[in-house]
XYZ file of C-alpha atoms in Angstrom:
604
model
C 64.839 84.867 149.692
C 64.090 87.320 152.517
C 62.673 90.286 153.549
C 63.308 92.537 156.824
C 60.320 93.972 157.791
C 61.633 95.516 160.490
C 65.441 96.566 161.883
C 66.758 98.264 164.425
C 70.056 100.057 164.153
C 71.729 98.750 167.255
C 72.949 95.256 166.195
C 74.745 94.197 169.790
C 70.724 94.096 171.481
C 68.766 94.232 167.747
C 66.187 92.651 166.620
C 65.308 92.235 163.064
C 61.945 91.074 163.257
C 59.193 89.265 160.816
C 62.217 87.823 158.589
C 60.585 85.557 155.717
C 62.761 82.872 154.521
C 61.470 80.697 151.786
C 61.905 76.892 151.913
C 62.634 74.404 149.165
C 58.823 74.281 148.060
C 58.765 78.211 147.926
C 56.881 78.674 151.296
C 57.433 81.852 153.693
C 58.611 80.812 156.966
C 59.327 83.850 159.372
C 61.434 84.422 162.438
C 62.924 87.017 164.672
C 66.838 87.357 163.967
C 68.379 88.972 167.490
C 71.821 90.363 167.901
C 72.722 89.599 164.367
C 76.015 91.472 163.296
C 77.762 91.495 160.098
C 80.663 92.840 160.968
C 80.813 90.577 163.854
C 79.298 87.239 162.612
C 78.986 84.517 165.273
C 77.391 81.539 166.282
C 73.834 81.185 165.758
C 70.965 79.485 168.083
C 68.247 78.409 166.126
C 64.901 77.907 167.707
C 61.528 76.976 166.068
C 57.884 77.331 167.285
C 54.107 76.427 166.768
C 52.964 78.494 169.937
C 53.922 81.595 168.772
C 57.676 83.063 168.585
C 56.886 86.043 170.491
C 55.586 83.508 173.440
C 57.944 81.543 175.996
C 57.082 78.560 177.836
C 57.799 76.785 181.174
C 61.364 75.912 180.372
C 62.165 79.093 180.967
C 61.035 79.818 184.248
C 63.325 79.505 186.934
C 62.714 78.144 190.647
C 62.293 82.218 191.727
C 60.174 83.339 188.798
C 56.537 83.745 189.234
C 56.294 83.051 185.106
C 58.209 82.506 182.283
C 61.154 85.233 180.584
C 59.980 86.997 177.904
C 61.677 85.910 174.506
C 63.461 89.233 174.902
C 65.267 88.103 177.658
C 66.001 84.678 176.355
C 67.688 86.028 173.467
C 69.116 88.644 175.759
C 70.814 85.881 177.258
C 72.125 83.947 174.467
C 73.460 87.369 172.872
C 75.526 87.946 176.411
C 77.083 84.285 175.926
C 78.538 84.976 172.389
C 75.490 83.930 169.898
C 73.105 85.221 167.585
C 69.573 83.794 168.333
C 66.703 83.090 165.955
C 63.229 82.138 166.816
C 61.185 81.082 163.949
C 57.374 79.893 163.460
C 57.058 76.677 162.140
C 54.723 76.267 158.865
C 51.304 77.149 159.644
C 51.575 78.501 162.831
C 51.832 82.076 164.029
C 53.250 84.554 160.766
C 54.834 81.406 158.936
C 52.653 80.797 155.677
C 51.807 77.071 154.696
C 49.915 74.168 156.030
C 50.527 72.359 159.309
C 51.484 68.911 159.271
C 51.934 68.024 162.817
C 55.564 66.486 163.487
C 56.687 65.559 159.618
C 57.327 68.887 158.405
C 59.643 70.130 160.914
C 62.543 67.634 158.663
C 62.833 69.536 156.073
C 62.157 73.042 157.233
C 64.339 72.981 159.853
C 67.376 71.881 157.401
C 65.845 74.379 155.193
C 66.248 77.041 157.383
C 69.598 75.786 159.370
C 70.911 76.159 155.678
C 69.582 79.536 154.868
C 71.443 80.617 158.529
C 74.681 79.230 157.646
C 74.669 81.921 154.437
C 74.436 85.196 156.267
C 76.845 87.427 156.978
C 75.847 87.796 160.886
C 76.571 83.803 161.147
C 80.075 82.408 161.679
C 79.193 79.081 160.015
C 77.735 77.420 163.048
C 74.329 76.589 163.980
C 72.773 74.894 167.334
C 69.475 74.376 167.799
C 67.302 74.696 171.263
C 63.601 74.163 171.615
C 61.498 72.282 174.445
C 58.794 70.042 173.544
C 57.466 70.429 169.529
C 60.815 72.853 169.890
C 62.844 69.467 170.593
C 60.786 67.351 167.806
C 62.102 69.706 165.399
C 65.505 69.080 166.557
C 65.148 65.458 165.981
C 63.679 65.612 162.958
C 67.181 68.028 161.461
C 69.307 65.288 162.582
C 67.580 62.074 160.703
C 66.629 64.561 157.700
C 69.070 64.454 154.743
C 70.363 68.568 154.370
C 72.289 70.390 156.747
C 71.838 69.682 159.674
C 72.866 71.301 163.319
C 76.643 71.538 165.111
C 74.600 70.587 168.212
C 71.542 70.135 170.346
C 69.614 70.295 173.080
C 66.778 67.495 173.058
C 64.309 69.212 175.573
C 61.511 66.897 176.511
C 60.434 66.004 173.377
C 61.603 64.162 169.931
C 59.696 60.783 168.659
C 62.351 57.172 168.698
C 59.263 55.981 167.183
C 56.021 58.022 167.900
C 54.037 54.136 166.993
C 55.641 52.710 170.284
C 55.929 56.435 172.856
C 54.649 59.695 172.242
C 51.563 59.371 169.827
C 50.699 55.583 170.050
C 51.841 52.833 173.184
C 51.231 48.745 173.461
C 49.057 49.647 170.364
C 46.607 52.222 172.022
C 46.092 56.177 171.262
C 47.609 58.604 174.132
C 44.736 61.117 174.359
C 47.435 63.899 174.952
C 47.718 64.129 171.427
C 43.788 65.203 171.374
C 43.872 67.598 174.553
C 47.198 69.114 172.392
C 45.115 69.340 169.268
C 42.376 71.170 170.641
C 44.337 73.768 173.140
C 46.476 74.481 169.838
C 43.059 74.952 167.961
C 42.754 77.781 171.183
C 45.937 79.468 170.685
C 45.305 79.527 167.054
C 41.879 81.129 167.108
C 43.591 83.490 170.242
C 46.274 84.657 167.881
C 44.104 85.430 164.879
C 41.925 87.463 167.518
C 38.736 85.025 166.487
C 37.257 85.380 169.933
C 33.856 83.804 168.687
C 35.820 80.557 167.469
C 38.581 80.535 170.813
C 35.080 81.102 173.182
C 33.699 77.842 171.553
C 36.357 76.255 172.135
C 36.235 76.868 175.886
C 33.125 75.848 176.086
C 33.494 72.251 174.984
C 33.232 69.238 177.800
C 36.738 67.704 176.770
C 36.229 65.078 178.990
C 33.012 63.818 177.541
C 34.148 64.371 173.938
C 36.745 61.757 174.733
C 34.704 59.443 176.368
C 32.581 58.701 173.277
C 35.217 57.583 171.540
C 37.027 58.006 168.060
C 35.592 60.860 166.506
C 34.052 60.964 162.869
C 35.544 63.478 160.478
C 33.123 67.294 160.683
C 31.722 66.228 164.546
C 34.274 67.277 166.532
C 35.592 69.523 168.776
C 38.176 70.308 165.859
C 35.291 70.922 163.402
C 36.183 74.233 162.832
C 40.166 73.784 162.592
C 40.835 71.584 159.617
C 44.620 70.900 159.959
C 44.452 70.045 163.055
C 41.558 67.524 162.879
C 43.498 65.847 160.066
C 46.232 65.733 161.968
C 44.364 63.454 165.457
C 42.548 61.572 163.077
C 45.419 60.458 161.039
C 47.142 59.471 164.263
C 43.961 57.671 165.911
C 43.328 55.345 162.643
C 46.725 54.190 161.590
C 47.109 51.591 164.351
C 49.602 49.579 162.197
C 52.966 50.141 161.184
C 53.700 51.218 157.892
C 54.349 54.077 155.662
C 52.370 56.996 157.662
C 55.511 56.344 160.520
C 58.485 55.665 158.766
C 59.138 59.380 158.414
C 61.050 61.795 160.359
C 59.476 63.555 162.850
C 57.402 60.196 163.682
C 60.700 58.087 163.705
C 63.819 58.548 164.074
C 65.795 55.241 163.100
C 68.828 54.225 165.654
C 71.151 54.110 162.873
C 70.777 56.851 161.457
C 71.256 58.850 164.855
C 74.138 56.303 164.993
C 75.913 58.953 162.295
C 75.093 62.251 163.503
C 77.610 64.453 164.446
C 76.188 66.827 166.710
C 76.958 67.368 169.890
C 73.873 66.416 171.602
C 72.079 66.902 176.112
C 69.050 65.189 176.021
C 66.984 66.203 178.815
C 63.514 64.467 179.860
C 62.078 63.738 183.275
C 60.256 60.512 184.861
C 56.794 61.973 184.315
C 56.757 62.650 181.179
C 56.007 61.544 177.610
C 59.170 61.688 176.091
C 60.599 59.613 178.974
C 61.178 56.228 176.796
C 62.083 57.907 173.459
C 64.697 60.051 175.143
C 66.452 57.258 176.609
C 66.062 55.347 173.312
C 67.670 58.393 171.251
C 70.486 58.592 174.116
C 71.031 54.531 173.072
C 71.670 55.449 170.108
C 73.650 58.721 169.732
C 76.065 56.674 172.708
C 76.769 53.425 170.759
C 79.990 52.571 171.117
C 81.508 53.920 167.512
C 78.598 56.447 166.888
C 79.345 59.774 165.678
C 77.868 61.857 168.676
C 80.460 63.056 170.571
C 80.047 62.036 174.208
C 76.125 63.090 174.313
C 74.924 63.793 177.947
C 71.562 62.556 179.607
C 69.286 64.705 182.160
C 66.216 62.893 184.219
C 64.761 64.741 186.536
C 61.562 63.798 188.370
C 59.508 66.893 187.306
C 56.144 66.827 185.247
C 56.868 67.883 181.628
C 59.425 70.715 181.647
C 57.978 72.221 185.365
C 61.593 72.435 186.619
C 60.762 75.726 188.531
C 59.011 73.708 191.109
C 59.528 70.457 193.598
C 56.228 69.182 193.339
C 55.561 66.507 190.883
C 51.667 66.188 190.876
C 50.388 66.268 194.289
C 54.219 65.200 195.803
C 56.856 67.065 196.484
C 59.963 65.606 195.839
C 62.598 68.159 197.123
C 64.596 71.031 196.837
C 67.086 68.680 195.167
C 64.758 68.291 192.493
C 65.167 71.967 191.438
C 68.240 72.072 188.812
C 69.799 75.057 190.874
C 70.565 73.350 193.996
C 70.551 69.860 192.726
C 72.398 70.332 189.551
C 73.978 73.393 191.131
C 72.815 75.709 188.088
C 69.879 76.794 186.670
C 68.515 74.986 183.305
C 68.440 78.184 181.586
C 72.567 78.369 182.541
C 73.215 74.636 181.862
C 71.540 75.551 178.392
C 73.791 78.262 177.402
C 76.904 76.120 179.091
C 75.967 73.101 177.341
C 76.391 75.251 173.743
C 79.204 76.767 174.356
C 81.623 74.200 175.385
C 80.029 72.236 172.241
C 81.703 74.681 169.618
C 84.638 75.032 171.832
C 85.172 71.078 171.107
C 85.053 70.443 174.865
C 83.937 67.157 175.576
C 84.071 66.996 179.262
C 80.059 67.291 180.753
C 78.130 70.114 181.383
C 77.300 68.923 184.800
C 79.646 68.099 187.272
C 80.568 65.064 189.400
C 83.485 63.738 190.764
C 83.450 60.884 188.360
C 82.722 62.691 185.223
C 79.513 60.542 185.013
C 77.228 61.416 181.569
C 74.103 60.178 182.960
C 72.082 62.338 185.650
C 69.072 60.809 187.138
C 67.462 61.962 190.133
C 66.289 58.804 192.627
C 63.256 59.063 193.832
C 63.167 57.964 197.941
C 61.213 58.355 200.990
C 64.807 58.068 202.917
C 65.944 61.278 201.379
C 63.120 63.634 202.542
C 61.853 66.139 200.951
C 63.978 69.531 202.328
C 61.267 72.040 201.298
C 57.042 72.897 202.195
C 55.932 73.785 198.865
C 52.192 74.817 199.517
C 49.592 73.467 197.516
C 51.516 69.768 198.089
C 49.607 66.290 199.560
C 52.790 64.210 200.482
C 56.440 64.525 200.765
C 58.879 62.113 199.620
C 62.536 63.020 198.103
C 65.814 61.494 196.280
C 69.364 62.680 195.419
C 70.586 62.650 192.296
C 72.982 60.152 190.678
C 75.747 60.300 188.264
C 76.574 57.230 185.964
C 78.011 56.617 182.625
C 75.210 55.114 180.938
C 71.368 54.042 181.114
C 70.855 52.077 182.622
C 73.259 52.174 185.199
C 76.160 48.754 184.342
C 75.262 46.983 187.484
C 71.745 47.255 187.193
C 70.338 43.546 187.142
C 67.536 41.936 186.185
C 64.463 40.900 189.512
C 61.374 39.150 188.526
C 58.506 39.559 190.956
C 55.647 36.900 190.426
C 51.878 37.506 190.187
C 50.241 34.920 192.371
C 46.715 35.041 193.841
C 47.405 39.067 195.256
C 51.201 39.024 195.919
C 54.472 39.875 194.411
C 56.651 37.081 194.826
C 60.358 36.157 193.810
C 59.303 32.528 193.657
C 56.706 31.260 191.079
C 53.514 30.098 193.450
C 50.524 27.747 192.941
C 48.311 28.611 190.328
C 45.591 31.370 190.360
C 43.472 33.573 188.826
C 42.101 37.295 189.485
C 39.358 38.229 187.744
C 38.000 41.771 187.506
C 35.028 43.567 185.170
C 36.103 45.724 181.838
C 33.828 48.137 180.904
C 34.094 50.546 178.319
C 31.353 52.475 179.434
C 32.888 52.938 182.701
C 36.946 53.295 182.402
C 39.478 53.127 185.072
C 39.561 56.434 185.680
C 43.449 58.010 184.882
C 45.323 59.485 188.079
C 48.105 60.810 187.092
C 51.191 59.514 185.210
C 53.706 60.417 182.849
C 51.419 62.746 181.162
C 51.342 66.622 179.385
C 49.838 68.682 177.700
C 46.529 67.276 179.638
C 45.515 69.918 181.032
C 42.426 69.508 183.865
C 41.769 67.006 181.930
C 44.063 64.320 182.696
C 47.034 66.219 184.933
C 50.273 64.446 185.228
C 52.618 63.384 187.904
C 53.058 61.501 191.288
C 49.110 61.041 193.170
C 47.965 59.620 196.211
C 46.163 56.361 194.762
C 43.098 56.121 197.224
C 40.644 57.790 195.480
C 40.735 54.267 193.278
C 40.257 52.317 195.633
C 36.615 52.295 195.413
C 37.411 50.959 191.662
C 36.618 46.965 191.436
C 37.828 46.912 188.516
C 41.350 47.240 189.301
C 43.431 43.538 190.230
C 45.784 44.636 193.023
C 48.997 42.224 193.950
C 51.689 43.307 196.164
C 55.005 42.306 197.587
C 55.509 41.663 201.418
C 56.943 44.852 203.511
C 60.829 44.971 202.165
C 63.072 44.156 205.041
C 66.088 46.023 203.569
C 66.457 49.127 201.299
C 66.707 47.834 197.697
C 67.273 50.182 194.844
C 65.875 49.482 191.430
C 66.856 51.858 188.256
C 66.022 50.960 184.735
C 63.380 49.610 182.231
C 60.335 48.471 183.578
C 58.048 45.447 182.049
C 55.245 43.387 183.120
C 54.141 39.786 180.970
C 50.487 39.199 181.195
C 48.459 35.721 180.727
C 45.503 36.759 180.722
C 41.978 35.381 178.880
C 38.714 36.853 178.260
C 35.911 35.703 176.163
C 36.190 39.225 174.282
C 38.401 39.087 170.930
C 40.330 42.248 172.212
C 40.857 44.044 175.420
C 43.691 46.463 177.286
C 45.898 45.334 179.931
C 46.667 48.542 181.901
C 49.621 48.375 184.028
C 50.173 50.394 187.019
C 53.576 50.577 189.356
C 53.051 52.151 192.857
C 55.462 52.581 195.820
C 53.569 51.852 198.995
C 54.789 53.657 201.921
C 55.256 52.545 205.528
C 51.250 54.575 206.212
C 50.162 52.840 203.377
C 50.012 55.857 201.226
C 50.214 54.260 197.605
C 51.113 56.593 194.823
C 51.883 56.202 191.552
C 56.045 55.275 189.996
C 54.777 54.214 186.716
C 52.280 52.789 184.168
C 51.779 51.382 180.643
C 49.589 49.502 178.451
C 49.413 47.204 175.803
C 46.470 46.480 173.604
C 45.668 42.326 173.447
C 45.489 42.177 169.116
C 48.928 44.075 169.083
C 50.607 41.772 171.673
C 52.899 40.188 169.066
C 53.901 43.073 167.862
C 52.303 46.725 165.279
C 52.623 45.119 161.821
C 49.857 42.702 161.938
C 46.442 42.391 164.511
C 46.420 38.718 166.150
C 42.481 38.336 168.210
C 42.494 36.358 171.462
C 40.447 33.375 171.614
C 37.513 32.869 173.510
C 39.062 32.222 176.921
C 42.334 31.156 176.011
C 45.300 32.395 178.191
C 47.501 34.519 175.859
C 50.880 36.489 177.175
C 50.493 39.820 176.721
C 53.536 42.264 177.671
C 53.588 45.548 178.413
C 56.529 48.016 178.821
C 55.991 50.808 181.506
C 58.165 53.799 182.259
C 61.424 52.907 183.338
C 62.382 53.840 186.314
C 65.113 55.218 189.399
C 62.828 54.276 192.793
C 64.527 53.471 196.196
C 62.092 51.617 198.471
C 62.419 51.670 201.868
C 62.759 48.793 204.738
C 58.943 48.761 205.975
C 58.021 50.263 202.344
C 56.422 47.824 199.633
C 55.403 47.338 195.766
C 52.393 47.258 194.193
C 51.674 46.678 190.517
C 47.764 48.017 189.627
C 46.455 45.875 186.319
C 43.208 46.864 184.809
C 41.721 46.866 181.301
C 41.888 50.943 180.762
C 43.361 53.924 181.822
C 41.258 56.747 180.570
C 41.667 59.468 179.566
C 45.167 58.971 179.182
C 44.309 56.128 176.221
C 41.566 55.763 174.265
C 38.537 53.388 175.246
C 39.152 50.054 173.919
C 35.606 49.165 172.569
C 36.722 45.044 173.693
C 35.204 43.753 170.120
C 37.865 44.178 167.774
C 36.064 46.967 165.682
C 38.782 48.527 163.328
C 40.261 51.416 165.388
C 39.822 54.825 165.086
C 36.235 54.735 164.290
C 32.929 54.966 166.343
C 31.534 51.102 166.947
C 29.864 49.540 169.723
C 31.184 48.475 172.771
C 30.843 45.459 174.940
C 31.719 44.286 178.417
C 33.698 41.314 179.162
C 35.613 39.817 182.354
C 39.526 39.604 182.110
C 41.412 36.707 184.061
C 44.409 37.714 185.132
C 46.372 33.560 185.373
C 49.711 32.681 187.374
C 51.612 29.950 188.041
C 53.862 27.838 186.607
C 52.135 26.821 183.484
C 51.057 30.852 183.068
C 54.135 32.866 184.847
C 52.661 36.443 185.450
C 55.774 38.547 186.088
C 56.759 42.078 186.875
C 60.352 42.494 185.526
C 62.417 45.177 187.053
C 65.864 46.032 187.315
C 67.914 46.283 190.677
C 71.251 48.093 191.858
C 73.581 45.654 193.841
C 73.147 47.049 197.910
């Protein structure tokens, strides 16, 4: 079923605009249909939305834009290369009719509509699909959904592997992100409807302190007023343990069934960001050897969540490298439309070049490739170059165990110790940066100079001596934690810095991992009274080259707020208000309790 409420005559530049298509359960999704011809019927780009389809975001600013192009231009652009392009609302957002159901509605709809595109007589037969962020999570969600699903893809920072484990929940903890998205969507919501009394109270709300008191009880909160969305933070703050609420698409996106997908597929995601793990999980398993993917291709950069118009990463500026247009020689936007059409053209060769054809892109960060630009507004300079391998992590990548003893990171297990430190819930470890978005002032996201923590007791601090050689390390990163408490739960917080030769520390990567879900998301085990239990937790891999005179430091502490939620530390069910208590946390080593950082390490 649909209905053009508007058309233009000119089809080459047209748009026909406020298209409703109907989905299997009769609802009226509607999109923007640009350059559609049916006596010329091409390729079509499919795009999909819940900020509003007449809105663009930061993926498409360039390096010499001072914002954004307008979706005009965008589809401008994709009409020039050869395609139609649609941009569509998703279900309850902007014109599109329905309820929203954050992430696990974007399956169906998106087949829905891929299906519906595939029928018209402006559309060759083949679809691709775009989108950064949500626009990328409804990507995913086509290829693990059952329906038709897209010739190929472009996985923009975004898509869940498994939203439990990276993107909505981590080491068993909630990623407040999900709560500063919730309520800057309730914003744009109120914005668009022209509610200015509802958007103004909005504004007015301390964030911040909302957050700090806790989970929040169903009719007092911030999202009072905006019902969907409430549901929607709630749901994903309560459900702490695996089970039927994840195993959907749009949540999770099983390796095996990615295994069969078709579609061509560039996955794109950057160290400091939240889709960092589950887009190098996806890439694992569209590149199996025998999977249907053809050849996919894998972009890390080392910018904040989709900021590839700038060099600075935070407070850091990494480079004029950085920037895709003089590292990666073109701009994303370019790559983008590249990317698609050598796709239906059955090319398989990659979209970036490099003289050994390498699939994997990954920019290394290092102090011994300064940074070639002054970007003002930046702290400290450091820089990289990227690299080009065939896989992730690179083949010769090997494993290096660093050992926690007394304060040092050590390749040999030493005598045994303990660090203690104070866990407070009242009085967090306050978050400084990270691989963080859509936080906002909140909780911004990137590299930091750590010194402003250094006041922080509560923080156990080990570090390695000064290297005496360059050593590169590129891959997963993973710390294991004995540690005891007299508390039946608590966070371990872990923290990566590079230390350079000044003694500037700033932050490479973090993670945590919640003590009762140490054994795993399917069950809640509670730590005895002082009793030294392991506890791992798996940080943000990594591509870091340290520096003779440089060193490591690994930051462990029992929270990291805002970026999770306050561990109350007495095994109150979570997701609901309860009291809170402070307890001390031993950190043990030694060789009866081997505290280890694991990393991986590229042969000199």
């Amino acid at each position: 079923m649909t209905r053009l409420a508007a058309k233009h005559e000119a089809f080459d530049a047209a748009a026909w605009c406020g298209v409703e298509t109907a989905m299997r359960d009769g609802t009226l999704l509607v999109c923007d249909v640009w350059g559609a011809d049916p006596g010329d019927p091409k390729p079509a780009v499919l795009e999909r939305t819940p900020y509003g389809r007449s809105t663009t975001d930061q993926a498409e600013r360039c390096s010499d834009q001072f914002a954004p192009s307008p979706r005009s231009a965008v589809a401008h652009a994709y009409i020039e290369a050869g395609f139609a392009y649609c941009i569509q609302d998703c279900r309850g957002t902007g014109d599109s009719a329905g309820s929203f159901d954050k992430y696990v509605q974007e399956g169906d709809d998106s087949t829905d509509t891929i299906a519906w595109i595939r029928q018209q007589p402006w559309c060759n037969g083949k679809v691709v699909m775009v989108g950064f962020s949500y626009g990328a999570a409804c990507q995913l969600a086509a290829l693990v959904t059952q329906g038709d699903t897209p010739d190929a893809v472009i996985l923009d920072c975004g898509g869940f592997s498994d939203a439990l484990t990276s993107g909505i929940r981590q080491g068993g903890a909630l990623t407040l992100k999900q709560a500063t998205w919730s309520h800057t969507q309730a914003r744009r919501d109120a914005s668009a409807k022209r509610d200015t009394e509802r958007a103004g109270n909005l504004a007015r709300h301390d964030l911040l302190a909302w957050l700090r008191r806790g989970p929040w009880i169903d009719g007092n909160t911030p999202l009072a007023g905006f019902p969907e969305h409430q549901a929607n933070l709630l749901a994903m703050w309560r459900n702490a343990l695996d089970g039927p609420y994840w195993d959907r698409p749009g949540l999770r996106s099983p390796a095996a069934t990615l295994y069969r997908s078709g579609a061509r597929a560039l996955l794109v995601t950057s160290w400091f960001d939240t889709s960092l793990r589950a887009t190098l999980e996806n890439f694992a398993a569209l590149s199996a050897p025998g999977a249907a993917c053809p050849k996919p291709e894998l972009i890390i950069g080392p910018w904040s969540h989709g900021d590839r118009w700038s060099s600075v990463v935070g407070e850091v500026d990494v480079g004029a490298d950085a920037l895709p247009e003089n590292g990666l020689i073109e701009d994303f936007p370019t790559i983008r439309k590249r990317f698609l059409q050598k796709a239906l053209m059955g090319d398989e060769t990659p979209v970036i070049a490099s003289p050994d054809q390498g699939r994997v892109h990954y920019f290394e960060l290092s102090s011994g490739e300064p940074a070639s630009s002054s970007v003002s507004g930046a702290a400290l300079a450091l820089g990289g170059k990227w690299r080009h391998v065939d896989c992730w992590p690179p083949v010769e990548a090997l494993p290096h165990d660093l050992h926690l003893t007394d304060s040092a990171l050590t390749a040999r297990l030493g005598e045994p110790s303990i660090r203690r430190f104070r866990s407070d819930p009242d009085d967090p470890v306050p978050t400084l940066g990270g691989a963080i978005n859509s936080g906002g002032a909140v909780m911004p996201g990137g590299m930091f100079d750590q010194s402003p923590l250094d006041v922080c007791s509560d923080i156990a601090r080990f570090e390695t001596p000064l290297f005496e050689r360059t050593v590169a390390f590129a891959g997963p990163v993973g710390v294991e934690i004995w540690a005891s408490s007299d508390a039946p739960d608590f966070d371990i917080t872990a923290k990566l810095l590079l230390v350079l030769e000044d003694g500037t520390a700033v932050n490479v990567s973090d993670g945590i991992c919640r003590a009762r879900h140490r054994l795993g998301l399917t069950t809640e085990d509670f730590v005895p009274a002082d009793t030294p239990v392991c506890i791992p937790v798996e940080l943000n891999p990594i591509a870091l080259r340290v520096a003779q005179g440089e060193r490591l430091r690994l930051d462990i502490a029992g929270s990291n707020f805002p970026s999770f939620d306050i561990n109350p530390q007495t095994g109150a069910p979570q997701g609901y208000p309860s009291e809170r208590r402070t307890t001390e946390i031993a950190i043990h080593g030694g060789l009866e309790h081997p505290s280890k950082l694991q990393l991986m390490v590229l042969p000199t």
